PDB file of C-alpha atoms in Angstrom:
ATOM      1  CA  MET A   1     -39.408  55.587 -65.090  1.00  0.00           C
ATOM      2  CA  VAL A   2     -35.784  54.433 -64.519  1.00  0.00           C
ATOM      3  CA  ALA A   3     -34.956  50.973 -66.024  1.00  0.00           C
ATOM      4  CA  ARG A   4     -33.473  48.463 -63.672  1.00  0.00           C
ATOM      5  CA  PRO A   5     -30.059  47.148 -64.514  1.00  0.00           C
ATOM      6  CA  GLY A   6     -30.045  43.916 -66.385  1.00  0.00           C
ATOM      7  CA  PRO A   7     -28.307  40.687 -65.293  1.00  0.00           C
ATOM      8  CA  TRP A   8     -25.195  41.594 -67.092  1.00  0.00           C
ATOM      9  CA  GLU A   9     -25.078  44.987 -65.508  1.00  0.00           C
ATOM     10  CA  ARG A  10     -25.645  43.957 -61.930  1.00  0.00           C
ATOM     11  CA  GLY A  11     -22.987  42.699 -59.567  1.00  0.00           C
ATOM     12  CA  ARG A  12     -19.962  44.252 -61.151  1.00  0.00           C
ATOM     13  CA  VAL A  13     -18.229  44.677 -57.859  1.00  0.00           C
ATOM     14  CA  LEU A  14     -18.827  41.022 -57.121  1.00  0.00           C
ATOM     15  CA  ALA A  15     -17.346  40.079 -60.519  1.00  0.00           C
ATOM     16  CA  ALA A  16     -14.234  42.127 -59.752  1.00  0.00           C
ATOM     17  CA  LEU A  17     -13.861  40.459 -56.354  1.00  0.00           C
ATOM     18  CA  ALA A  18     -14.259  36.935 -57.979  1.00  0.00           C
ATOM     19  CA  LEU A  19     -11.578  37.874 -60.572  1.00  0.00           C
ATOM     20  CA  LEU A  20      -9.232  39.115 -57.914  1.00  0.00           C
ATOM     21  CA  LEU A  21      -9.715  36.040 -55.872  1.00  0.00           C
ATOM     22  CA  GLY A  22      -8.826  33.853 -58.949  1.00  0.00           C
ATOM     23  CA  LEU A  23      -5.818  35.918 -59.700  1.00  0.00           C
ATOM     24  CA  LEU A  24      -4.611  35.802 -56.090  1.00  0.00           C
ATOM     25  CA  MET A  25      -4.749  31.961 -56.072  1.00  0.00           C
ATOM     26  CA  VAL A  26      -3.010  31.530 -59.493  1.00  0.00           C
ATOM     27  CA  LEU A  27      -0.377  34.280 -58.975  1.00  0.00           C
ATOM     28  CA  HIS A  28       0.286  33.641 -55.276  1.00  0.00           C
ATOM     29  CA  GLY A  29       3.959  33.135 -55.944  1.00  0.00           C
ATOM     30  CA  TYR A  30       4.138  36.864 -56.939  1.00  0.00           C
ATOM     31  CA  VAL A  31       2.549  38.148 -53.633  1.00  0.00           C
ATOM     32  CA  THR A  32       5.353  39.999 -51.825  1.00  0.00           C
ATOM     33  CA  ASP A  33       6.937  38.184 -48.925  1.00  0.00           C
ATOM     34  CA  ARG A  34       7.571  41.374 -47.117  1.00  0.00           C
ATOM     35  CA  ALA A  35       6.675  40.810 -43.342  1.00  0.00           C
ATOM     36  CA  GLY A  36       5.910  37.191 -44.443  1.00  0.00           C
ATOM     37  CA  LEU A  37       2.776  38.027 -46.399  1.00  0.00           C
ATOM     38  CA  GLY A  38       3.515  35.576 -49.189  1.00  0.00           C
ATOM     39  CA  SER A  39       4.131  32.722 -46.794  1.00  0.00           C
ATOM     40  CA  LEU A  40       0.994  33.510 -44.860  1.00  0.00           C
ATOM     41  CA  VAL A  41      -1.068  33.567 -48.064  1.00  0.00           C
ATOM     42  CA  GLU A  42       0.419  30.306 -49.228  1.00  0.00           C
ATOM     43  CA  THR A  43       0.037  28.553 -45.776  1.00  0.00           C
ATOM     44  CA  PHE A  44      -3.794  28.921 -46.098  1.00  0.00           C
ATOM     45  CA  LEU A  45      -4.033  28.936 -49.882  1.00  0.00           C
ATOM     46  CA  PRO A  46      -6.633  25.971 -50.026  1.00  0.00           C
ATOM     47  CA  TRP A  47      -8.944  27.930 -47.801  1.00  0.00           C
ATOM     48  CA  PHE A  48      -9.317  30.806 -50.219  1.00  0.00           C
ATOM     49  CA  GLY A  49     -11.708  28.498 -52.031  1.00  0.00           C
ATOM     50  CA  LEU A  50     -14.190  29.277 -49.379  1.00  0.00           C
ATOM     51  CA  GLY A  51     -14.611  32.682 -51.060  1.00  0.00           C
ATOM     52  CA  VAL A  52     -16.354  31.006 -54.004  1.00  0.00           C
ATOM     53  CA  PRO A  53     -19.524  29.894 -52.258  1.00  0.00           C
ATOM     54  CA  VAL A  54     -19.777  33.253 -50.542  1.00  0.00           C
ATOM     55  CA  LEU A  55     -19.445  35.133 -53.811  1.00  0.00           C
ATOM     56  CA  LEU A  56     -21.815  32.571 -55.475  1.00  0.00           C
ATOM     57  CA  ALA A  57     -24.536  33.187 -52.862  1.00  0.00           C
ATOM     58  CA  ALA A  58     -24.083  36.982 -53.290  1.00  0.00           C
ATOM     59  CA  ALA A  59     -24.205  36.620 -57.215  1.00  0.00           C
ATOM     60  CA  LEU A  60     -27.375  34.524 -57.036  1.00  0.00           C
ATOM     61  CA  ARG A  61     -28.985  36.972 -54.702  1.00  0.00           C
ATOM     62  CA  ARG A  62     -28.129  39.861 -57.010  1.00  0.00           C
ATOM     63  CA  ARG A  63     -29.136  37.763 -60.111  1.00  0.00           C
ATOM     64  CA  SER A  64     -25.826  38.853 -61.684  1.00  0.00           C
ATOM     65  CA  SER A  65     -24.804  37.015 -64.746  1.00  0.00           C
ATOM     66  CA  THR A  66     -21.543  38.891 -64.836  1.00  0.00           C
ATOM     67  CA  ALA A  67     -20.561  37.716 -61.389  1.00  0.00           C
ATOM     68  CA  LEU A  68     -21.487  34.171 -62.123  1.00  0.00           C
ATOM     69  CA  VAL A  69     -19.289  34.088 -65.222  1.00  0.00           C
ATOM     70  CA  ALA A  70     -16.390  35.675 -63.348  1.00  0.00           C
ATOM     71  CA  LEU A  71     -16.637  33.010 -60.707  1.00  0.00           C
ATOM     72  CA  LEU A  72     -15.511  30.524 -63.354  1.00  0.00           C
ATOM     73  CA  LEU A  73     -11.937  31.840 -62.881  1.00  0.00           C
ATOM     74  CA  PRO A  74     -11.472  31.071 -59.069  1.00  0.00           C
ATOM     75  CA  VAL A  75     -13.369  27.816 -59.476  1.00  0.00           C
ATOM     76  CA  SER A  76     -11.012  26.668 -62.295  1.00  0.00           C
ATOM     77  CA  VAL A  77      -7.867  27.814 -60.538  1.00  0.00           C
ATOM     78  CA  TRP A  78      -8.894  26.107 -57.256  1.00  0.00           C
ATOM     79  CA  LEU A  79      -9.733  22.852 -59.010  1.00  0.00           C
ATOM     80  CA  SER A  80      -6.474  22.829 -60.980  1.00  0.00           C
ATOM     81  CA  LEU A  81      -4.457  23.369 -57.712  1.00  0.00           C
ATOM     82  CA  TYR A  82      -6.356  21.071 -55.389  1.00  0.00           C
ATOM     83  CA  GLY A  83      -8.883  19.082 -57.323  1.00  0.00           C
ATOM     84  CA  GLY A  84      -6.566  16.079 -57.636  1.00  0.00           C
ATOM     85  CA  LEU A  85      -6.478  15.814 -53.881  1.00  0.00           C
ATOM     86  CA  LEU A  86     -10.238  15.246 -53.615  1.00  0.00           C
ATOM     87  CA  ALA A  87      -9.961  11.672 -55.032  1.00  0.00           C
ATOM     88  CA  ASP A  88      -8.609   8.628 -53.104  1.00  0.00           C
ATOM     89  CA  LYS A  89      -5.302   7.862 -54.892  1.00  0.00           C
ATOM     90  CA  SER A  90      -4.206   5.095 -52.544  1.00  0.00           C
ATOM     91  CA  ARG A  91      -3.393   1.675 -53.923  1.00  0.00           C
ATOM     92  CA  PRO A  92      -2.915  -1.698 -52.137  1.00  0.00           C
ATOM     93  CA  GLY A  93       0.542  -3.028 -51.436  1.00  0.00           C
ATOM     94  CA  GLY A  94       3.771  -1.468 -50.312  1.00  0.00           C
ATOM     95  CA  ASP A  95       7.019  -2.704 -48.944  1.00  0.00           C
ATOM     96  CA  LEU A  96       7.522  -0.368 -45.939  1.00  0.00           C
ATOM     97  CA  THR A  97       5.249   1.735 -43.715  1.00  0.00           C
ATOM     98  CA  VAL A  98       6.851   4.970 -42.445  1.00  0.00           C
ATOM     99  CA  ALA A  99       5.235   7.401 -39.965  1.00  0.00           C
ATOM    100  CA  GLY A 100       6.103  10.670 -38.447  1.00  0.00           C
ATOM    101  CA  HIS A 101       4.793  12.610 -35.378  1.00  0.00           C
ATOM    102  CA  ASN A 102       5.557  15.873 -33.596  1.00  0.00           C
ATOM    103  CA  VAL A 103       4.839  14.393 -30.237  1.00  0.00           C
ATOM    104  CA  GLY A 104       4.596  17.891 -28.568  1.00  0.00           C
ATOM    105  CA  ALA A 105       6.859  19.233 -25.765  1.00  0.00           C
ATOM    106  CA  ASP A 106       3.752  19.749 -23.658  1.00  0.00           C
ATOM    107  CA  ASN A 107       2.351  16.244 -24.171  1.00  0.00           C
ATOM    108  CA  ALA A 108       0.989  15.102 -20.777  1.00  0.00           C
ATOM    109  CA  ASP A 109       1.112  11.398 -21.771  1.00  0.00           C
ATOM    110  CA  PRO A 110       4.280  10.638 -23.786  1.00  0.00           C
ATOM    111  CA  ALA A 111       4.126   6.983 -22.788  1.00  0.00           C
ATOM    112  CA  GLY A 112       0.494   6.630 -24.053  1.00  0.00           C
ATOM    113  CA  THR A 113       1.512   8.382 -27.228  1.00  0.00           C
ATOM    114  CA  ALA A 114       4.333   5.968 -27.782  1.00  0.00           C
ATOM    115  CA  ARG A 115       2.089   2.978 -27.256  1.00  0.00           C
ATOM    116  CA  ALA A 116      -0.470   4.302 -29.815  1.00  0.00           C
ATOM    117  CA  LEU A 117       2.373   4.926 -32.312  1.00  0.00           C
ATOM    118  CA  ALA A 118       3.711   1.472 -31.766  1.00  0.00           C
ATOM    119  CA  ALA A 119       0.247  -0.048 -32.311  1.00  0.00           C
ATOM    120  CA  SER A 120       0.305   1.505 -35.787  1.00  0.00           C
ATOM    121  CA  ARG A 121       2.933  -1.103 -36.734  1.00  0.00           C
ATOM    122  CA  ALA A 122       4.877   1.337 -38.700  1.00  0.00           C
ATOM    123  CA  ASP A 123       8.306  -0.157 -39.753  1.00  0.00           C
ATOM    124  CA  VAL A 124      10.034   3.202 -39.428  1.00  0.00           C
ATOM    125  CA  LEU A 125       8.869   5.886 -36.965  1.00  0.00           C
ATOM    126  CA  ALA A 126      10.126   9.426 -36.782  1.00  0.00           C
ATOM    127  CA  LEU A 127       9.389  11.624 -33.697  1.00  0.00           C
ATOM    128  CA  GLU A 128       9.968  15.424 -33.309  1.00  0.00           C
ATOM    129  CA  GLU A 129      10.009  17.681 -30.303  1.00  0.00           C
ATOM    130  CA  ILE A 130      11.323  15.087 -27.870  1.00  0.00           C
ATOM    131  CA  THR A 131      12.067  16.649 -24.456  1.00  0.00           C
ATOM    132  CA  ALA A 132      14.835  15.580 -22.160  1.00  0.00           C
ATOM    133  CA  GLN A 133      12.261  14.562 -19.667  1.00  0.00           C
ATOM    134  CA  ALA A 134      10.159  12.483 -22.169  1.00  0.00           C
ATOM    135  CA  LYS A 135      13.010  10.809 -23.953  1.00  0.00           C
ATOM    136  CA  PRO A 136      13.417   7.861 -21.498  1.00  0.00           C
ATOM    137  CA  LEU A 137       9.590   7.257 -21.664  1.00  0.00           C
ATOM    138  CA  TYR A 138       9.575   7.077 -25.498  1.00  0.00           C
ATOM    139  CA  GLU A 139      12.599   4.785 -25.373  1.00  0.00           C
ATOM    140  CA  LYS A 140      11.056   2.507 -22.840  1.00  0.00           C
ATOM    141  CA  ALA A 141       7.675   2.307 -24.473  1.00  0.00           C
ATOM    142  CA  LEU A 142       8.969   1.808 -27.969  1.00  0.00           C
ATOM    143  CA  ALA A 143      11.762  -0.649 -27.167  1.00  0.00           C
ATOM    144  CA  ALA A 144       9.789  -3.913 -27.668  1.00  0.00           C
ATOM    145  CA  ALA A 145       8.540  -2.819 -31.101  1.00  0.00           C
ATOM    146  CA  TYR A 146      11.648  -1.162 -32.383  1.00  0.00           C
ATOM    147  CA  PRO A 147      15.035  -2.768 -31.678  1.00  0.00           C
ATOM    148  CA  TYR A 148      16.896   0.123 -33.403  1.00  0.00           C
ATOM    149  CA  HIS A 149      16.622   3.791 -32.665  1.00  0.00           C
ATOM    150  CA  THR A 150      18.497   6.971 -32.406  1.00  0.00           C
ATOM    151  CA  VAL A 151      17.839  10.269 -30.749  1.00  0.00           C
ATOM    152  CA  GLN A 152      19.789  13.374 -31.944  1.00  0.00           C
ATOM    153  CA  GLY A 153      18.790  16.436 -29.874  1.00  0.00           C
ATOM    154  CA  THR A 154      15.046  16.771 -30.011  1.00  0.00           C
ATOM    155  CA  VAL A 155      14.305  14.385 -32.950  1.00  0.00           C
ATOM    156  CA  GLY A 156      14.424  10.636 -33.024  1.00  0.00           C
ATOM    157  CA  LEU A 157      14.124   7.638 -35.279  1.00  0.00           C
ATOM    158  CA  TRP A 158      12.841   4.172 -34.332  1.00  0.00           C
ATOM    159  CA  SER A 159      13.011   1.305 -36.684  1.00  0.00           C
ATOM    160  CA  ARG A 160      12.309  -2.393 -36.899  1.00  0.00           C
ATOM    161  CA  LEU A 161      15.200  -2.565 -39.453  1.00  0.00           C
ATOM    162  CA  PRO A 162      18.870  -1.950 -38.751  1.00  0.00           C
ATOM    163  CA  LEU A 163      20.111   1.640 -38.749  1.00  0.00           C
ATOM    164  CA  SER A 164      23.639   2.809 -39.817  1.00  0.00           C
ATOM    165  CA  ASP A 165      25.366   6.039 -40.850  1.00  0.00           C
ATOM    166  CA  VAL A 166      23.408   7.997 -38.263  1.00  0.00           C
ATOM    167  CA  ARG A 167      24.337  11.632 -37.912  1.00  0.00           C
ATOM    168  CA  PRO A 168      22.730  15.026 -37.010  1.00  0.00           C
ATOM    169  CA  VAL A 169      21.967  17.340 -39.894  1.00  0.00           C
ATOM    170  CA  ASP A 170      22.941  21.021 -39.528  1.00  0.00           C
ATOM    171  CA  THR A 171      19.832  23.107 -40.252  1.00  0.00           C
ATOM    172  CA  LYS A 172      21.563  26.203 -39.117  1.00  0.00           C
ATOM    173  CA  MET A 173      19.412  26.637 -35.896  1.00  0.00           C
ATOM    174  CA  ASP A 174      22.178  29.183 -34.873  1.00  0.00           C
ATOM    175  CA  ALA A 175      22.909  31.959 -37.296  1.00  0.00           C
ATOM    176  CA  GLY A 176      26.114  34.118 -37.321  1.00  0.00           C
ATOM    177  CA  PRO A 177      29.462  33.996 -35.656  1.00  0.00           C
ATOM    178  CA  LEU A 178      28.033  33.354 -32.069  1.00  0.00           C
ATOM    179  CA  GLY A 179      26.226  30.153 -33.256  1.00  0.00           C
ATOM    180  CA  ASP A 180      29.362  29.026 -35.200  1.00  0.00           C
ATOM    181  CA  ALA A 181      31.494  29.417 -32.141  1.00  0.00           C
ATOM    182  CA  LYS A 182      29.358  27.000 -30.055  1.00  0.00           C
ATOM    183  CA  PRO A 183      30.925  23.500 -29.582  1.00  0.00           C
ATOM    184  CA  ALA A 184      29.417  20.461 -31.192  1.00  0.00           C
ATOM    185  CA  ASP A 185      28.175  18.945 -27.901  1.00  0.00           C
ATOM    186  CA  VAL A 186      26.226  21.964 -27.115  1.00  0.00           C
ATOM    187  CA  LYS A 187      24.687  22.170 -30.455  1.00  0.00           C
ATOM    188  CA  LEU A 188      23.702  18.570 -30.282  1.00  0.00           C
ATOM    189  CA  THR A 189      21.361  19.191 -27.343  1.00  0.00           C
ATOM    190  CA  TYR A 190      19.010  21.179 -29.554  1.00  0.00           C
ATOM    191  CA  THR A 191      19.616  19.460 -32.905  1.00  0.00           C
ATOM    192  CA  ARG A 192      16.409  19.287 -34.854  1.00  0.00           C
ATOM    193  CA  ALA A 193      17.350  17.107 -37.860  1.00  0.00           C
ATOM    194  CA  LEU A 194      18.997  13.833 -38.371  1.00  0.00           C
ATOM    195  CA  ARG A 195      19.870  11.409 -41.231  1.00  0.00           C
ATOM    196  CA  ALA A 196      20.210   7.727 -41.042  1.00  0.00           C
ATOM    197  CA  THR A 197      20.385   4.670 -43.460  1.00  0.00           C
ATOM    198  CA  VAL A 198      17.722   2.050 -42.932  1.00  0.00           C
ATOM    199  CA  THR A 199      18.819  -1.457 -44.204  1.00  0.00           C
ATOM    200  CA  THR A 200      15.987  -3.050 -46.150  1.00  0.00           C
ATOM    201  CA  ASP A 201      15.939  -6.243 -48.158  1.00  0.00           C
ATOM    202  CA  ARG A 202      15.504  -3.996 -51.216  1.00  0.00           C
ATOM    203  CA  GLY A 203      18.586  -1.949 -50.495  1.00  0.00           C
ATOM    204  CA  PRO A 204      19.531   1.059 -48.356  1.00  0.00           C
ATOM    205  CA  LEU A 205      17.019   3.753 -47.706  1.00  0.00           C
ATOM    206  CA  ALA A 206      18.161   7.248 -46.493  1.00  0.00           C
ATOM    207  CA  VAL A 207      15.731   8.687 -43.894  1.00  0.00           C
ATOM    208  CA  TYR A 208      15.746  12.237 -42.792  1.00  0.00           C
ATOM    209  CA  VAL A 209      13.886  13.445 -39.778  1.00  0.00           C
ATOM    210  CA  ALA A 210      13.449  17.294 -39.399  1.00  0.00           C
ATOM    211  CA  HIS A 211      11.635  19.802 -37.241  1.00  0.00           C
ATOM    212  CA  LEU A 212      12.080  23.201 -38.822  1.00  0.00           C
ATOM    213  CA  GLY A 213      11.825  26.446 -36.889  1.00  0.00           C
ATOM    214  CA  SER A 214       8.524  27.811 -35.727  1.00  0.00           C
ATOM    215  CA  VAL A 215       6.654  30.628 -37.358  1.00  0.00           C
ATOM    216  CA  ARG A 216       4.901  33.415 -35.425  1.00  0.00           C
ATOM    217  CA  VAL A 217       2.172  35.949 -36.215  1.00  0.00           C
ATOM    218  CA  PHE A 218       3.098  39.446 -34.890  1.00  0.00           C
ATOM    219  CA  PRO A 219       1.427  42.743 -35.353  1.00  0.00           C
ATOM    220  CA  THR A 220       4.296  43.608 -37.732  1.00  0.00           C
ATOM    221  CA  GLY A 221       3.701  40.488 -39.856  1.00  0.00           C
ATOM    222  CA  PHE A 222       4.238  36.745 -40.311  1.00  0.00           C
ATOM    223  CA  TRP A 223       7.602  35.813 -38.905  1.00  0.00           C
ATOM    224  CA  THR A 224       9.392  32.865 -40.703  1.00  0.00           C
ATOM    225  CA  GLY A 225      13.001  33.693 -40.427  1.00  0.00           C
ATOM    226  CA  SER A 226      14.363  30.571 -38.608  1.00  0.00           C
ATOM    227  CA  ARG A 227      12.039  28.277 -40.512  1.00  0.00           C
ATOM    228  CA  ASP A 228      13.164  29.570 -43.918  1.00  0.00           C
ATOM    229  CA  ARG A 229      16.839  29.396 -42.905  1.00  0.00           C
ATOM    230  CA  ASN A 230      16.356  25.810 -41.727  1.00  0.00           C
ATOM    231  CA  ALA A 231      14.571  24.928 -44.870  1.00  0.00           C
ATOM    232  CA  GLY A 232      17.350  26.241 -46.991  1.00  0.00           C
ATOM    233  CA  ALA A 233      19.906  24.255 -45.021  1.00  0.00           C
ATOM    234  CA  LEU A 234      17.879  21.001 -45.324  1.00  0.00           C
ATOM    235  CA  ALA A 235      17.550  21.586 -48.982  1.00  0.00           C
ATOM    236  CA  GLU A 236      21.293  21.638 -49.290  1.00  0.00           C
ATOM    237  CA  ALA A 237      21.672  18.504 -47.303  1.00  0.00           C
ATOM    238  CA  LEU A 238      19.133  16.710 -49.540  1.00  0.00           C
ATOM    239  CA  ALA A 239      20.924  18.034 -52.622  1.00  0.00           C
ATOM    240  CA  ALA A 240      24.197  16.430 -51.386  1.00  0.00           C
ATOM    241  CA  GLU A 241      22.493  13.069 -50.577  1.00  0.00           C
ATOM    242  CA  ARG A 242      23.913  10.342 -52.774  1.00  0.00           C
ATOM    243  CA  ASN A 243      21.444   7.567 -51.956  1.00  0.00           C
ATOM    244  CA  GLU A 244      18.927   7.388 -54.758  1.00  0.00           C
ATOM    245  CA  ARG A 245      16.115   6.335 -52.320  1.00  0.00           C
ATOM    246  CA  VAL A 246      15.221   9.039 -49.778  1.00  0.00           C
ATOM    247  CA  VAL A 247      12.390   9.616 -47.253  1.00  0.00           C
ATOM    248  CA  LEU A 248      11.975  12.906 -45.369  1.00  0.00           C
ATOM    249  CA  LEU A 249       9.680  12.773 -42.340  1.00  0.00           C
ATOM    250  CA  GLY A 250       9.110  16.028 -40.313  1.00  0.00           C
ATOM    251  CA  ASP A 251       7.189  19.001 -39.013  1.00  0.00           C
ATOM    252  CA  LEU A 252       8.265  21.563 -41.505  1.00  0.00           C
ATOM    253  CA  ASN A 253       6.114  24.233 -39.945  1.00  0.00           C
ATOM    254  CA  GLY A 254       4.566  25.118 -43.228  1.00  0.00           C
ATOM    255  CA  THR A 255       2.645  23.737 -46.229  1.00  0.00           C
ATOM    256  CA  LEU A 256       4.224  22.649 -49.360  1.00  0.00           C
ATOM    257  CA  ASP A 257       2.576  25.612 -51.106  1.00  0.00           C
ATOM    258  CA  ASP A 258       4.930  27.840 -49.289  1.00  0.00           C
ATOM    259  CA  ARG A 259       7.796  29.129 -51.535  1.00  0.00           C
ATOM    260  CA  ALA A 260      10.209  28.534 -48.557  1.00  0.00           C
ATOM    261  CA  PHE A 261      10.197  24.815 -49.498  1.00  0.00           C
ATOM    262  CA  ASP A 262      10.928  25.255 -53.164  1.00  0.00           C
ATOM    263  CA  GLY A 263      14.437  23.816 -52.709  1.00  0.00           C
ATOM    264  CA  ILE A 264      12.999  20.807 -50.954  1.00  0.00           C
ATOM    265  CA  THR A 265      10.042  20.136 -53.176  1.00  0.00           C
ATOM    266  CA  ALA A 266      12.351  20.369 -56.280  1.00  0.00           C
ATOM    267  CA  ARG A 267      13.972  17.226 -55.128  1.00  0.00           C
ATOM    268  CA  LEU A 268      11.298  15.278 -53.245  1.00  0.00           C
ATOM    269  CA  ARG A 269       7.670  14.412 -53.872  1.00  0.00           C
ATOM    270  CA  SER A 270       4.764  14.481 -51.391  1.00  0.00           C
ATOM    271  CA  ALA A 271       3.304  11.015 -50.503  1.00  0.00           C
ATOM    272  CA  GLN A 272       0.002  12.735 -49.624  1.00  0.00           C
ATOM    273  CA  ASP A 273      -0.190  14.395 -52.957  1.00  0.00           C
ATOM    274  CA  GLU A 274       0.602  11.144 -54.855  1.00  0.00           C
ATOM    275  CA  ALA A 275      -1.197   8.537 -52.803  1.00  0.00           C
ATOM    276  CA  GLY A 276      -3.425  10.129 -50.237  1.00  0.00           C
ATOM    277  CA  ASN A 277      -7.110  10.856 -49.856  1.00  0.00           C
ATOM    278  CA  GLY A 278      -7.904  14.526 -49.315  1.00  0.00           C
ATOM    279  CA  PHE A 279      -5.645  17.297 -47.972  1.00  0.00           C
ATOM    280  CA  GLY A 280      -4.271  15.276 -45.044  1.00  0.00           C
ATOM    281  CA  PHE A 281      -4.365  18.275 -42.531  1.00  0.00           C
ATOM    282  CA  SER A 282      -2.282  17.554 -39.547  1.00  0.00           C
ATOM    283  CA  TRP A 283      -2.387  20.696 -37.411  1.00  0.00           C
ATOM    284  CA  PRO A 284      -3.792  21.694 -34.918  1.00  0.00           C
ATOM    285  CA  ALA A 285      -4.959  18.281 -33.844  1.00  0.00           C
ATOM    286  CA  ALA A 286      -8.249  19.683 -32.347  1.00  0.00           C
ATOM    287  CA  PHE A 287      -9.313  21.230 -35.660  1.00  0.00           C
ATOM    288  CA  PRO A 288      -6.700  20.672 -38.443  1.00  0.00           C
ATOM    289  CA  VAL A 289      -6.498  23.399 -40.998  1.00  0.00           C
ATOM    290  CA  ALA A 290      -2.982  22.854 -42.499  1.00  0.00           C
ATOM    291  CA  ARG A 291      -0.689  20.027 -43.353  1.00  0.00           C
ATOM    292  CA  ILE A 292       2.636  21.046 -41.879  1.00  0.00           C
ATOM    293  CA  ASP A 293       3.668  17.488 -41.029  1.00  0.00           C
ATOM    294  CA  GLN A 294       5.084  16.019 -44.191  1.00  0.00           C
ATOM    295  CA  ILE A 295       6.256  12.645 -45.692  1.00  0.00           C
ATOM    296  CA  LEU A 296       8.351  13.447 -48.871  1.00  0.00           C
ATOM    297  CA  VAL A 297      10.091  10.796 -50.973  1.00  0.00           C
ATOM    298  CA  ARG A 298      12.563  10.228 -53.760  1.00  0.00           C
ATOM    299  CA  GLY A 299      13.346   7.047 -55.565  1.00  0.00           C
ATOM    300  CA  VAL A 300      10.478   5.171 -54.022  1.00  0.00           C
ATOM    301  CA  ARG A 301       6.719   4.951 -54.778  1.00  0.00           C
ATOM    302  CA  PRO A 302       4.155   6.055 -52.285  1.00  0.00           C
ATOM    303  CA  ASP A 303       1.229   3.507 -52.382  1.00  0.00           C
ATOM    304  CA  SER A 304      -0.964   5.183 -49.727  1.00  0.00           C
ATOM    305  CA  SER A 305      -0.762   8.105 -47.338  1.00  0.00           C
ATOM    306  CA  TRP A 306      -3.027   8.877 -44.381  1.00  0.00           C
ATOM    307  CA  VAL A 307      -3.362  10.764 -41.143  1.00  0.00           C
ATOM    308  CA  MET A 308      -3.438   8.712 -37.927  1.00  0.00           C
ATOM    309  CA  PRO A 309      -5.703   9.275 -34.861  1.00  0.00           C
ATOM    310  CA  ALA A 310      -4.873  11.998 -32.265  1.00  0.00           C
ATOM    311  CA  THR A 311      -2.550  11.471 -29.392  1.00  0.00           C
ATOM    312  CA  GLY A 312      -1.682  13.795 -26.517  1.00  0.00           C
ATOM    313  CA  SER A 313       0.079  16.076 -28.961  1.00  0.00           C
ATOM    314  CA  ASP A 314      -1.193  19.186 -30.657  1.00  0.00           C
ATOM    315  CA  HIS A 315      -0.220  17.559 -34.092  1.00  0.00           C
ATOM    316  CA  LEU A 316      -1.634  14.556 -35.725  1.00  0.00           C
ATOM    317  CA  PRO A 317       0.575  11.716 -36.745  1.00  0.00           C
ATOM    318  CA  VAL A 318       1.023  11.024 -40.448  1.00  0.00           C
ATOM    319  CA  ALA A 319       1.954   7.755 -42.186  1.00  0.00           C
ATOM    320  CA  ALA A 320       2.584   6.347 -45.597  1.00  0.00           C
ATOM    321  CA  ARG A 321       3.160   3.028 -47.330  1.00  0.00           C
ATOM    322  CA  ILE A 322       5.971   2.951 -49.887  1.00  0.00           C
ATOM    323  CA  SER A 323       7.380   0.524 -52.363  1.00  0.00           C
ATOM    324  CA  TRP A 324      10.324   0.061 -54.578  1.00  0.00           C
TER     325      TRP A 324
END
């Protein structure tokens, strides 16, 4: 008669899978970015935690003590990475409410979207993906609530407080000699980042609005070329910013786990991480699986951060309350 394997001998394959899952999450920065693999893994890194209950169910079915012990690694890693996001870290108060929204080029109701955003009573409102056709509609619908505004290419900033030192930010949408040869007025039509100073009673606040390049999944891999180039240029602009108080609002087309944003996150902090409740997923609006719409700060304190109700866009608006 052959003895059945004991609980420490069963489920060794499951144990190996659990260890691999934990190592992948803790060492994600070492995953090669060839064909964008590293960025793809980091974009959906929180969702790797779903492997834990699957492996747990299999380990319990196999009655494998080895697999159960091995699962402690991915559980510990996931909690160390994201456990802090599960608690509500918001606090009352705040001096200024800022909000950002990729309004969507295919938005069928831009005026309705603008009215919904104005109803949020944000003091500073950043919009991305403004089309030439929709621009007058946003300007008209937001005029009563926001006496100050600027639109640079496809991004805009509306404010209840005065704006100054407004200028486009070169995020290198064009690469190479051909792009460099284009005149400034041509480049302005598709500018996707701007910088402005908001005058507050607590002093000047530098506000950046950015919409980085899109990413695409192809049979050959995860294409992030323009997004990564834009992120590097934006990081350079932020490094050169002399104002000690900075807010960045934008659709970065990536999560902050992505190594492409190391130059940005080295200088700015996430309002959602510091003062939010949960992951704050913002895209796609119908079933959000990633937070690619960001509010990042320097020199101010986030007091609360939240995701606003859906509009006609495929993104959800995001907002934060900040104080000095």
